[in-house]
mmCIF file of C-alpha atoms in Angstrom:
data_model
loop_
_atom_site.group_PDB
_atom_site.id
_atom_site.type_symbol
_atom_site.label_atom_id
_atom_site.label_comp_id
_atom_site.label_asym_id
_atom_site.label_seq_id
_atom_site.Cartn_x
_atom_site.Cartn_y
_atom_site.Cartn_z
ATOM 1 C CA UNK S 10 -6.127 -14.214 -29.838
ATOM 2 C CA UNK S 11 -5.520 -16.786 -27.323
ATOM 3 C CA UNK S 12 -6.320 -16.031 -23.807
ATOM 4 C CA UNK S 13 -8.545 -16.760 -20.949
ATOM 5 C CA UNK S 14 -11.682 -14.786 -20.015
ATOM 6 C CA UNK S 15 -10.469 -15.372 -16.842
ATOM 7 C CA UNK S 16 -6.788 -13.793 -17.185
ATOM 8 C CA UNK S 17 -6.689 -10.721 -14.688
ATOM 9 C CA UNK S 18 -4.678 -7.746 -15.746
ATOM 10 C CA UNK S 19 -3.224 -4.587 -13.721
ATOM 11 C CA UNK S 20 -4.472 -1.664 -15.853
ATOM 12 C CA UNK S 21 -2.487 2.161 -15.552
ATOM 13 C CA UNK S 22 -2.564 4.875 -17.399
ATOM 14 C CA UNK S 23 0.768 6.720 -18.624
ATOM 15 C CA UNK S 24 -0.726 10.178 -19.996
ATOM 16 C CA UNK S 25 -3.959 9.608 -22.054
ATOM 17 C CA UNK S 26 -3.610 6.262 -22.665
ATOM 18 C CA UNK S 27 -4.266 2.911 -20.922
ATOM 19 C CA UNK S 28 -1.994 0.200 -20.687
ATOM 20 C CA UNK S 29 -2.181 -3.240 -18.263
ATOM 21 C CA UNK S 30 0.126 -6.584 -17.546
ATOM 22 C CA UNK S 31 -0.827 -9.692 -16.882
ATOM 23 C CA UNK S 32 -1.333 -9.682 -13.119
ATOM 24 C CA UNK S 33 0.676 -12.825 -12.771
ATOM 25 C CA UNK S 34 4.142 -10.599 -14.070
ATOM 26 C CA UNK S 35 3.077 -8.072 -11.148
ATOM 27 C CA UNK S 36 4.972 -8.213 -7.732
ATOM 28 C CA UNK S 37 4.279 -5.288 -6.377
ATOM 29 C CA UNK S 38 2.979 -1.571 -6.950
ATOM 30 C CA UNK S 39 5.039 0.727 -4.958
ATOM 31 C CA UNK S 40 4.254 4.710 -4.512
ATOM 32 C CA UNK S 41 7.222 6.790 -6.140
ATOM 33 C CA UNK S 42 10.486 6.977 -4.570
ATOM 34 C CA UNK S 43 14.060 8.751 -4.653
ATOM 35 C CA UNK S 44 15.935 7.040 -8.250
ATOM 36 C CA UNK S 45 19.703 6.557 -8.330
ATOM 37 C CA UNK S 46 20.833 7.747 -12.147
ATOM 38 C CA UNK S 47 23.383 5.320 -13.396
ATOM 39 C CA UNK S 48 25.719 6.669 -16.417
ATOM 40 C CA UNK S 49 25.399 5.206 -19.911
ATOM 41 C CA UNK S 50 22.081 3.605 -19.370
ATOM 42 C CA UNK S 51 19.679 3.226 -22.296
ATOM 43 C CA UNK S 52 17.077 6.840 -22.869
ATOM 44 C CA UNK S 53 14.245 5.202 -21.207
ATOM 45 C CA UNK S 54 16.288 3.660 -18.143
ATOM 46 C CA UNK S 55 15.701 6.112 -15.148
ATOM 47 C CA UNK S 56 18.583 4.680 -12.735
ATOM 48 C CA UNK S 57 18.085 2.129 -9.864
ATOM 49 C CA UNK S 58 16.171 2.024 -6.379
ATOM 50 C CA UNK S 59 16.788 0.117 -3.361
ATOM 51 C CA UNK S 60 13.881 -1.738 -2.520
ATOM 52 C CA UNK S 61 14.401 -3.737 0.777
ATOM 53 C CA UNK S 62 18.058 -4.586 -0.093
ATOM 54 C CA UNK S 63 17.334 -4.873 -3.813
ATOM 55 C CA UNK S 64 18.635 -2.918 -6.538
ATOM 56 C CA UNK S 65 16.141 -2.950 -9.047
ATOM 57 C CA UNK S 66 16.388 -0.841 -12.323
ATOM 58 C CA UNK S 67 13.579 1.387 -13.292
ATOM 59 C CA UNK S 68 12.331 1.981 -16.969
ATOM 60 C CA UNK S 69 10.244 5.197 -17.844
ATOM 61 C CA UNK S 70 7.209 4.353 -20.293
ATOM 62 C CA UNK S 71 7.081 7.869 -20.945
ATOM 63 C CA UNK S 72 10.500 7.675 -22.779
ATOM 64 C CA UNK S 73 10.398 4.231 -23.998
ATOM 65 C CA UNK S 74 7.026 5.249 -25.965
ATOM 66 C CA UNK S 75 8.688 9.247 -26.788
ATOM 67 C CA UNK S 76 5.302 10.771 -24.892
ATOM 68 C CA UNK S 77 6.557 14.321 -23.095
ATOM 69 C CA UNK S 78 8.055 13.616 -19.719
ATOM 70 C CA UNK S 79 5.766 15.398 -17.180
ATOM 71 C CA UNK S 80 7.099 15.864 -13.507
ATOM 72 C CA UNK S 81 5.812 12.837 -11.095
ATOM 73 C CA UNK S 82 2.684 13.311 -9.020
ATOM 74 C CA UNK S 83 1.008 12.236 -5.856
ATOM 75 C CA UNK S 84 -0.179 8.964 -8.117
ATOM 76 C CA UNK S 85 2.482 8.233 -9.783
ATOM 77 C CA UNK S 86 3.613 4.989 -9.219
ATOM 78 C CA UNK S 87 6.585 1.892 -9.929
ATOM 79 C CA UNK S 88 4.919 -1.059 -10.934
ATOM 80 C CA UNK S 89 7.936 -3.639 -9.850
ATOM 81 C CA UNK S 90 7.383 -6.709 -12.238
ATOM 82 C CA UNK S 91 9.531 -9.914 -12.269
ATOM 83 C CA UNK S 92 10.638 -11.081 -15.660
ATOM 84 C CA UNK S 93 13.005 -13.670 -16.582
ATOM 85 C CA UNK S 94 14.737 -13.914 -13.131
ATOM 86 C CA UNK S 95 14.746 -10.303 -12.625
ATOM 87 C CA UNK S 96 12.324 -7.646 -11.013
ATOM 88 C CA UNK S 97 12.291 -3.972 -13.025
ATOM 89 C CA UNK S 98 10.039 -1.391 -12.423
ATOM 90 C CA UNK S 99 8.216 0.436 -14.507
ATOM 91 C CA UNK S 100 6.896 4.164 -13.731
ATOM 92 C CA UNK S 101 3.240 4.717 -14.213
ATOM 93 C CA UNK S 102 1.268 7.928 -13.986
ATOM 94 C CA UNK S 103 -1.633 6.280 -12.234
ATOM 95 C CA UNK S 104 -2.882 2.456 -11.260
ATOM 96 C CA UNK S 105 -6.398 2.326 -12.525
ATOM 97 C CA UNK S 106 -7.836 -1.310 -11.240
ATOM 98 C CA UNK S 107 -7.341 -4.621 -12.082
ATOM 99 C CA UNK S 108 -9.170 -5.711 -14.675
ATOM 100 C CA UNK S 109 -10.677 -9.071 -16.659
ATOM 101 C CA UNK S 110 -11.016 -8.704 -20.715
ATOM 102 C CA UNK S 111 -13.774 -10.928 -21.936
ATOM 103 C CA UNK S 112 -12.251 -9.625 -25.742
ATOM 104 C CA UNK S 113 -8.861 -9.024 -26.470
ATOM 105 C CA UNK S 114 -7.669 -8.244 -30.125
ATOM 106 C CA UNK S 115 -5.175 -8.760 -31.827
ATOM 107 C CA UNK S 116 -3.110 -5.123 -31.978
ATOM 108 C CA UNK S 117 -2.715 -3.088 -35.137
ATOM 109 C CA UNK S 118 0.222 -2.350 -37.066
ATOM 110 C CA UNK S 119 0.861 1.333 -34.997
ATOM 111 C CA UNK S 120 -0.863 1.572 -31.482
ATOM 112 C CA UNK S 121 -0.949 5.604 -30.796
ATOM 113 C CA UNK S 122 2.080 5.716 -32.554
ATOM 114 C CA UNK S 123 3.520 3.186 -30.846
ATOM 115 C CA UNK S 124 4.662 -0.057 -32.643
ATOM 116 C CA UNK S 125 2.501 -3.513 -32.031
ATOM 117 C CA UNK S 126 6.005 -4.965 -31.303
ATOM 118 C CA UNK S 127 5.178 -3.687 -27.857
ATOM 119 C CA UNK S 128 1.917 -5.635 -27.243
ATOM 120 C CA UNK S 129 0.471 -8.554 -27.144
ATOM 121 C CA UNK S 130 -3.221 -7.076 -27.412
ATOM 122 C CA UNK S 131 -5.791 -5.229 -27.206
ATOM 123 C CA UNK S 132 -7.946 -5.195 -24.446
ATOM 124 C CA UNK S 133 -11.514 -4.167 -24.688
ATOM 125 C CA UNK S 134 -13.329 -2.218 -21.836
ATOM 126 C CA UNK S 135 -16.168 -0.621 -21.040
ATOM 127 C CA UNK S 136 -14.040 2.579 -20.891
ATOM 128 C CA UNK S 137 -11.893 1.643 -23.764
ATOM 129 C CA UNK S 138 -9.270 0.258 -25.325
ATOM 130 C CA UNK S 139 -6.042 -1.296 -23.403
ATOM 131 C CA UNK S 140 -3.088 -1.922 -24.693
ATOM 132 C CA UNK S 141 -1.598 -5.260 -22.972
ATOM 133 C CA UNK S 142 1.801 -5.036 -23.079
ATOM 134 C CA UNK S 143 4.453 -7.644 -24.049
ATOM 135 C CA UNK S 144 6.738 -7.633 -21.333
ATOM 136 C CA UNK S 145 9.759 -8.993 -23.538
ATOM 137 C CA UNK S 146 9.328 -6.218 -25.673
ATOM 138 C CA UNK S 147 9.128 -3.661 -23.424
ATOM 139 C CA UNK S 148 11.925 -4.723 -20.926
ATOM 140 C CA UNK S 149 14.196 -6.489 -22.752
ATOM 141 C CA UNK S 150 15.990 -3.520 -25.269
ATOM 142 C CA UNK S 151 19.064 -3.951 -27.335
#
């Protein structure tokens, strides 16, 4: 896998499992807020927020990866990445730390069910495994 040692990631958890983005895709974590449903958007597109004048659409990992929706908490969060020209955010049940992977391997076929078409690795901490996600995958949906 090619990477640095020295790559920082943002790492959250969405239910049991661990997931993290290169810290360089990351503008900002924001603490939950009021989302505008727009008709006719894809399953795992929650609608749109305002954030200082932007209107930035907001994907659910929850129903992107089919894990039960569970009502939003006092940590649940948006991280707001930019991609391609465009910020999205993404809701996360909790923001764990930022975090350095001295290994990262290459993902397996299915990652908790999920398809490796969604990351670009594994990340390997001291409190498990990571999945790094591949932001093209993830935000860009046909």
């Amino acid at each position: 896998m090619n990477h640095s040692a020295h790559e920082q990631y943002v790492e959250f958890g969405v239910g049991e499992e661990n997931y993290a983005i290169q810290i360089s895709d990351v503008h900002e974590i924001i603490k939950m807020q009021d989302i505008t449903d727009i008709p006719n958007c894809p399953y795992y597109v929650e609608g749109v927020i305002n954030l200082r004048g932007r209107i930035v659409p907001i994907i659910s990992l929850r129903s992107l990866f089919a894990i039960g929706e569970e009502p939003f908490t006092k940590t649940t969060r948006i991280v707001v990445v930019h991609h391609k020209d465009d910020s999205v955010g993404i809701i996360v049940d909790r923001v764990n730390q930022v975090a350095v992977y001295a290994d990262i391997q290459t993902p397996p076929e299915r990652v908790g069910g999920i398809s490796e078409t969604y990351f670009v690795g594994i990340g390997i901490a001291a409190a498990g495994l990571v999945g790094i996600l591949k932001l093209d995958e993830v935000l860009i949906r046909e």
